[in-house]
Short mmCIF file of C-alpha atoms in Angstrom, two decimals:
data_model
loop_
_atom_site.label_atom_id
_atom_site.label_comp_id
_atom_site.label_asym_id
_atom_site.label_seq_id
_atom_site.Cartn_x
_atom_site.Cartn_y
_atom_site.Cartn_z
CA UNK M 866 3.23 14.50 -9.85
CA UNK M 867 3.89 15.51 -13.29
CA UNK M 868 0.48 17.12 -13.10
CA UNK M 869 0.98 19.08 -10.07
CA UNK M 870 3.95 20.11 -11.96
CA UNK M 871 1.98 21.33 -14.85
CA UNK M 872 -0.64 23.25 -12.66
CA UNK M 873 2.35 24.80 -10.57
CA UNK M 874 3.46 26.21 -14.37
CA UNK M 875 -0.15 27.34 -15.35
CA UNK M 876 0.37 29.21 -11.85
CA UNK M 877 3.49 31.06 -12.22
CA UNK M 878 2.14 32.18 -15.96
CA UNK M 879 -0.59 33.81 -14.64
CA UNK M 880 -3.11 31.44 -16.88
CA UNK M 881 -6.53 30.47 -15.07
CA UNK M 882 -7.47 26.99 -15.10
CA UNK M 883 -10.31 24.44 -13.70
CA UNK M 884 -9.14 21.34 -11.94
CA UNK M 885 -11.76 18.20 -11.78
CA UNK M 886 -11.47 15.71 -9.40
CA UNK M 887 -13.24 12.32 -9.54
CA UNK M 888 -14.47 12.48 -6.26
CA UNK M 889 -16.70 9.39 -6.20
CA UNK M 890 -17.88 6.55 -8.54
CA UNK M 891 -20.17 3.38 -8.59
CA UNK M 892 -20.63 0.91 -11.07
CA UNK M 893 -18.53 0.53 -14.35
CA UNK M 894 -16.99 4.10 -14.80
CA UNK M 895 -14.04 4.68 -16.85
CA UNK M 896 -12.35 6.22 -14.11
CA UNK M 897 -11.78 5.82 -10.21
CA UNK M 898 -12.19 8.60 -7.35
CA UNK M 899 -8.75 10.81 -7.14
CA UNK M 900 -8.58 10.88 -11.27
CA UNK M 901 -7.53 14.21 -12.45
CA UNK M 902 -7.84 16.93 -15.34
CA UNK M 903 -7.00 20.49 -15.83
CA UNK M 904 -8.98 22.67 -18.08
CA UNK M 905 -7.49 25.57 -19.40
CA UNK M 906 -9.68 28.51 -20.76
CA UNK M 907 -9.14 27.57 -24.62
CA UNK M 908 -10.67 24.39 -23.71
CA UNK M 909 -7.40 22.61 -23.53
CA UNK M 910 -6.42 19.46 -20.83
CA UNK M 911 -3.76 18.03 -18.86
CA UNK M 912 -4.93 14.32 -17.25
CA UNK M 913 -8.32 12.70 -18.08
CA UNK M 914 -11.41 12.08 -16.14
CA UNK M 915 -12.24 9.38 -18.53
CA UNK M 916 -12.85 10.65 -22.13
CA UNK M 917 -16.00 10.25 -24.19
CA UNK M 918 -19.30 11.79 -23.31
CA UNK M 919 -18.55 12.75 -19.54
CA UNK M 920 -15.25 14.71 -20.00
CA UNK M 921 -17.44 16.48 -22.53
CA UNK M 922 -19.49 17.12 -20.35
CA UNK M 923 -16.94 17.61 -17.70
CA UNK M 924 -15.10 20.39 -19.86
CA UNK M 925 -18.13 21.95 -20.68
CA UNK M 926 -18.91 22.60 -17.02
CA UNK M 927 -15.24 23.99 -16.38
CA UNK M 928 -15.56 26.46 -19.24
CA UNK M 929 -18.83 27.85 -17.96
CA UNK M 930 -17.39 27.65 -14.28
CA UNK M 931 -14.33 29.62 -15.71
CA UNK M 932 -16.82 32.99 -16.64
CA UNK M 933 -19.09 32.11 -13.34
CA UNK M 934 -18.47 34.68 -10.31
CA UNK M 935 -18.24 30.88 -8.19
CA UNK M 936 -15.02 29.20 -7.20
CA UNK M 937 -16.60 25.57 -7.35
CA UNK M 938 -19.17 23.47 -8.43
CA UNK M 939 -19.99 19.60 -8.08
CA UNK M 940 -21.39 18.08 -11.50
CA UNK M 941 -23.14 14.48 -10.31
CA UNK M 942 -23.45 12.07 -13.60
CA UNK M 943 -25.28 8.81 -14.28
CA UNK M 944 -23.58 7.78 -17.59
CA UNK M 945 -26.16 5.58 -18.86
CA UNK M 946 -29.16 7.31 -18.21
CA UNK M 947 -28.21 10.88 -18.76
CA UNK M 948 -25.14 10.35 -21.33
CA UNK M 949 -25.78 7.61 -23.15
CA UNK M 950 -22.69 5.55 -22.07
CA UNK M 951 -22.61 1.71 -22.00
CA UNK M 952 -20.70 1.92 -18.79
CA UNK M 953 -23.96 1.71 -16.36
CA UNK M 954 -22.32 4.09 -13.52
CA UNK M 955 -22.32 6.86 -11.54
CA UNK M 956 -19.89 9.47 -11.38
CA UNK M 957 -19.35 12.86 -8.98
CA UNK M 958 -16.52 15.54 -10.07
CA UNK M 959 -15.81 18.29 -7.93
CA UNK M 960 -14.27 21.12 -10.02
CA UNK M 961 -12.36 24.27 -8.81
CA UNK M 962 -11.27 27.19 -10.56
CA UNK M 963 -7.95 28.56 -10.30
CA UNK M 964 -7.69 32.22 -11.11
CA UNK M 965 -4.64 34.10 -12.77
CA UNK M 966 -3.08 36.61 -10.43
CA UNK M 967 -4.09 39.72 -9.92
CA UNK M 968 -1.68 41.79 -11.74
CA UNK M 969 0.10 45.05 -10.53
CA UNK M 970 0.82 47.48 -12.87
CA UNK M 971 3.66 50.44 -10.81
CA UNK M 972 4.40 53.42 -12.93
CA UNK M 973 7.45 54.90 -12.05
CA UNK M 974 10.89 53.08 -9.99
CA UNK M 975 11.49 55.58 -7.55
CA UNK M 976 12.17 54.46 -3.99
CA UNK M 977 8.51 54.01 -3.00
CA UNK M 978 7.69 51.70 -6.28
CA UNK M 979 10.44 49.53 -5.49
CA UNK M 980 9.56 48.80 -2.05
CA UNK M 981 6.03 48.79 -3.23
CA UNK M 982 6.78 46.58 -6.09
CA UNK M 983 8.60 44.23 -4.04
CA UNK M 984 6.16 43.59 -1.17
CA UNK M 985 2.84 43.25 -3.81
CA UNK M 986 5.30 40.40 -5.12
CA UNK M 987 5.49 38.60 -1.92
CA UNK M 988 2.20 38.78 -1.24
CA UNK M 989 0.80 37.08 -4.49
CA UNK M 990 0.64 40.18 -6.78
CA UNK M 991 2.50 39.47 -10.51
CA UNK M 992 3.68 42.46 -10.85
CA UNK M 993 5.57 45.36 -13.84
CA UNK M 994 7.20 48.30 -13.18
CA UNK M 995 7.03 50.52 -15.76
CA UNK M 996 9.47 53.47 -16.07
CA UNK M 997 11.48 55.29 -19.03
CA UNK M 998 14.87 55.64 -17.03
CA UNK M 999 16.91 52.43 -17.27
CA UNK M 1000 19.21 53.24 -14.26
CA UNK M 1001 16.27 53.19 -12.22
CA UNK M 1002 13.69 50.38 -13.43
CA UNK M 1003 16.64 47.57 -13.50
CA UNK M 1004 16.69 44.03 -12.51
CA UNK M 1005 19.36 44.64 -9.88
CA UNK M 1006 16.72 47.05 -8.10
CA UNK M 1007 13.34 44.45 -9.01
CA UNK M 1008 15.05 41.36 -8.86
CA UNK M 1009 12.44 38.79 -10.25
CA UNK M 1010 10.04 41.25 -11.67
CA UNK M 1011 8.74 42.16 -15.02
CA UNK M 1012 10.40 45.65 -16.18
CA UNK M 1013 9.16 47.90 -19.30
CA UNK M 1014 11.49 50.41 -20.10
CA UNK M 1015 9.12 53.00 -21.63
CA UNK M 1016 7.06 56.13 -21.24
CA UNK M 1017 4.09 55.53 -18.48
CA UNK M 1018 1.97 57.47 -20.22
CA UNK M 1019 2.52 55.55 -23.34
CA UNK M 1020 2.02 52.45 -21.35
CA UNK M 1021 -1.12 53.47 -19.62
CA UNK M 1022 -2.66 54.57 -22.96
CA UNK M 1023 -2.00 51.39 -25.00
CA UNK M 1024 -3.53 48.96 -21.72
CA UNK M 1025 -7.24 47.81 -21.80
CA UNK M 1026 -7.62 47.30 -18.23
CA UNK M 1027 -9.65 44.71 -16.98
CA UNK M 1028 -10.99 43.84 -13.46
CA UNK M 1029 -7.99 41.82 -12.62
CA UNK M 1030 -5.99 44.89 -13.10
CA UNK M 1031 -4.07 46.98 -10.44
CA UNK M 1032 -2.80 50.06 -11.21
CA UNK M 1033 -0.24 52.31 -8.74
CA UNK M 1034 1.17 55.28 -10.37
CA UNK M 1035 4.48 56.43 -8.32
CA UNK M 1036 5.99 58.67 -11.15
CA UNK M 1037 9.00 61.11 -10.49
CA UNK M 1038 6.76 63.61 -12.42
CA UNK M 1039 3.29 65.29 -11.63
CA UNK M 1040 2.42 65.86 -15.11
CA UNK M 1041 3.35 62.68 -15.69
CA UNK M 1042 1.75 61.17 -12.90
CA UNK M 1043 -1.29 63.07 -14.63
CA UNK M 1044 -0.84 62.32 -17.76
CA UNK M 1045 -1.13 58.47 -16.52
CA UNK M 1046 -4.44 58.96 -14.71
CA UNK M 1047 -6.05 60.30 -17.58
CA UNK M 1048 -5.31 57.43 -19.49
CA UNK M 1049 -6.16 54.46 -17.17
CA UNK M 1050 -9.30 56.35 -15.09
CA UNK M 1051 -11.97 55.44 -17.93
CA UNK M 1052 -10.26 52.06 -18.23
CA UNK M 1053 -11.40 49.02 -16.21
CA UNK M 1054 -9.78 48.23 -13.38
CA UNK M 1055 -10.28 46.87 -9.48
CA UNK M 1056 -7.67 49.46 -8.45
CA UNK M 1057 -6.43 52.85 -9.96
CA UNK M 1058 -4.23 55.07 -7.34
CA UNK M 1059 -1.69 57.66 -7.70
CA UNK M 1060 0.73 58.56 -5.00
CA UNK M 1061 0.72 62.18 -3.50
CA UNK M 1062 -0.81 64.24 -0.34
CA UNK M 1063 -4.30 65.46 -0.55
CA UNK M 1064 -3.67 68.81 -2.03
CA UNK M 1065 -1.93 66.81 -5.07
CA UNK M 1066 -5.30 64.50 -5.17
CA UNK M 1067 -7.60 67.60 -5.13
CA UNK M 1068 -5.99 69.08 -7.97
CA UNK M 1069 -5.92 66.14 -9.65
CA UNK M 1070 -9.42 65.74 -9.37
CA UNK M 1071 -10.39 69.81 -10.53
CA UNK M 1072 -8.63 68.47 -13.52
CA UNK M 1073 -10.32 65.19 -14.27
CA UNK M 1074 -13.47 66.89 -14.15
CA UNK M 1075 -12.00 69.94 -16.11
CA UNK M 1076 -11.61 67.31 -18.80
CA UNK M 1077 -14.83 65.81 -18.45
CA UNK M 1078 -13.92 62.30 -17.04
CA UNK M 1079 -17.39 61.11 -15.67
CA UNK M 1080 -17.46 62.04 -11.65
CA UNK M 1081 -18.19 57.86 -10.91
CA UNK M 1082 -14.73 57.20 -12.38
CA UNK M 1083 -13.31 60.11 -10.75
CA UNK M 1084 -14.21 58.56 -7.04
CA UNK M 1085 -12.73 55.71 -7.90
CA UNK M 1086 -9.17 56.78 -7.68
CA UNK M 1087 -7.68 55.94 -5.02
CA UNK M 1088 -5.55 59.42 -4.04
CA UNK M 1089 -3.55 59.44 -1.25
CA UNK M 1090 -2.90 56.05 -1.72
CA UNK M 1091 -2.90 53.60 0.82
CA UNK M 1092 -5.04 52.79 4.58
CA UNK M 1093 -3.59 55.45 6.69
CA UNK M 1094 -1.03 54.14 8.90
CA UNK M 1095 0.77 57.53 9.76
CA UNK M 1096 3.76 56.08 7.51
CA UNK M 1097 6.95 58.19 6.53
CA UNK M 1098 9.39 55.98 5.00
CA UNK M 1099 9.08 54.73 1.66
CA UNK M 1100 8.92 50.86 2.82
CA UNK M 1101 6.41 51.74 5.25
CA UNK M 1102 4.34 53.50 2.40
CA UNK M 1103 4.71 50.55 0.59
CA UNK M 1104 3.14 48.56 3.82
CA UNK M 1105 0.72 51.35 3.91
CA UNK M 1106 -0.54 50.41 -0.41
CA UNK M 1107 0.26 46.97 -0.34
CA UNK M 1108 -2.25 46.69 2.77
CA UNK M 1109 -4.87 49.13 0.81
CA UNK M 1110 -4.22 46.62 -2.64
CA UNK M 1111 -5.20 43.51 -0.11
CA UNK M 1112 -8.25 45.23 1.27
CA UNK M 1113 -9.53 45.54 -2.47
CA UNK M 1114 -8.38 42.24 -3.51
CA UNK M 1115 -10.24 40.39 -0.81
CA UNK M 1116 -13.48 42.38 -0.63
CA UNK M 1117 -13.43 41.44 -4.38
#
C-alpha cells in the first residue's frame, strides 16, 4: 500500500510517472507476477521489478514510453538469452504512463474565474489564478487552489507554455486582457482563450495582426470562449469553458 501511497503523491504534484507491472513469469525470475515499480521522468523508482539487467531494461523502456505519444506498452523478456542473466526465465511487464495534469492557468478573479476556476478543479484540471488584487484572488474565494498575486501580464510574459498548458484570460481589464494575449498567443499551448463577446474578439484579432502575430496563432484563440450553451450567469459560463477545456483535453 505504501506504494499506492507514493503514486497517489506523484498524482497530486502534478509529476508524470510509468508504472510496471510483472504481469507474468516462468522459470527462475527474480520476481513474481503483481511485482511493482514506478519510474519517474529523472529516471528515479519506487518498488522493484527485480534489479540487475531487466529493470535496466525495464526503466529504459519507461523513459522512452514517457516521450512516446502511447499510454502503454508490453516489454516480453527472456533473461538468459536476450540479457545475459543466470536466472533462465521469462518475464512480461506491462507498463503504463501516468501523465501530470493538465494545468489551468485563469487570469483575472472576477466572478466568472472563480466559478471557472472552481469547476476546472473538480474536473481534474490543477489549476492558478492569477490576479494583482489580493481582495479578490484569496483563498477564502479559491479554497484549495494555487493563487499568484501579481500582474497577468507579467505572468503571461515570464511562462513558456507547453502543450499541457491551459490558458483562460478573465481579466477585469481589456487592455489587460490584451496585453495577456499578446504574450501567451506565440507561446505553446493546447488552449489559449480570452473571455468577451464577438465584437471584443474581432478587435482583438485587427490587433494581433496589427502587431504581426502570425494569422495560424491568431485562429487559435479561442474568443468567445466556451461551446455555446446560451449561458448568462457567471457559473453557467463557467459550465459553458469548462465544457469547451474538456472538448480540447479529450480530442488531445
Amino acid at each position: 500500500m505504501d506504494l499506492y501511497a507514493q503514486m497517489a503523491a506523484l498524482v497530486s504534484e502534478g509529476r508524470p510517472f510509468v508504472l510496471a507491472t510483472v504481469i507474468e513469469s516462468a522459470g527462475s525470475t527474480p520476481q513474481k507476477p503483481g511485482s511493482k515499480m514506478v519510474v519517474l521522468g529523472d529516471g528515479t523508482l519506487r518498488g522493484t521489478v527485480g534489479g540487475g539487467a531487466i529493470e535496466h531494461q525495464i526503466i529504459q523502456a519507461a523513459l522512452a514510453l514517457l516521450e512516446a505519444p502511447e499510454h502503454t506498452r508490453v516489454i516480453e523478456t527472456h533473461l538468459t538469452h536476450e540479457l545475459g542473466m543466470c536466472c533462465g526465465g521469462r518475464m512480461k511487464v506491462f507498463l503504463e504512463k501516468h501523465g501530470a495534469p493538465p494545468r489551468l492557468t485563469v487570469f483575472g478573479a472576477g466572478h466568472v474565474a472563480k466559478e471557472l476556476a472552481l469547476l476546472a478543479h473538480q474536473v481534474g484540471f490543477r489549476v492558478t489564478v492569477v490576479d494583482a488584487r489580493p481582495e479578490w484572488a484569496n483563498p477564502e474565494r479559491f479554497p484549495g487552489l494555487e493563487l499568484l498575486v501579481k500582474d497577468p501580464a507579467d505572468h503571461a510574459r515570464a511562462l513558456t507554455g507547453g502543450t499541457e498548458h491551459y490558458y483562460c484570460v478573465t481579466t477585469h481589464d481589456h487592455p489587460l486582457d490584451q496585453a495577456v494575449v499578446e504574450a501567451l498567443v506565440n507561446k505553446p499551448s493546447a488552449y489559449l482563450g480570452v473571455i468577451g463577446s464577438r465584437r471584443k474578439a474581432e478587435r482583438f484579432r485587427m490587433r494581433l495582426r496589427a502587431a504581426g502575430v502570425d494569422e495560424a496563432a491568431i485562429q487559435r484563440l479561442h474568443s468567445p470562449m466556451g461551446v455555446d450553451i446560451g449561458a448568462l450567469t457567471p457559473r453557467e459560463i463557467a459550465v459553458s469553458i469548462v465544457g469547451e477545456l474538456i472538448r480540447v483535453r479529450r480530442s488531445a
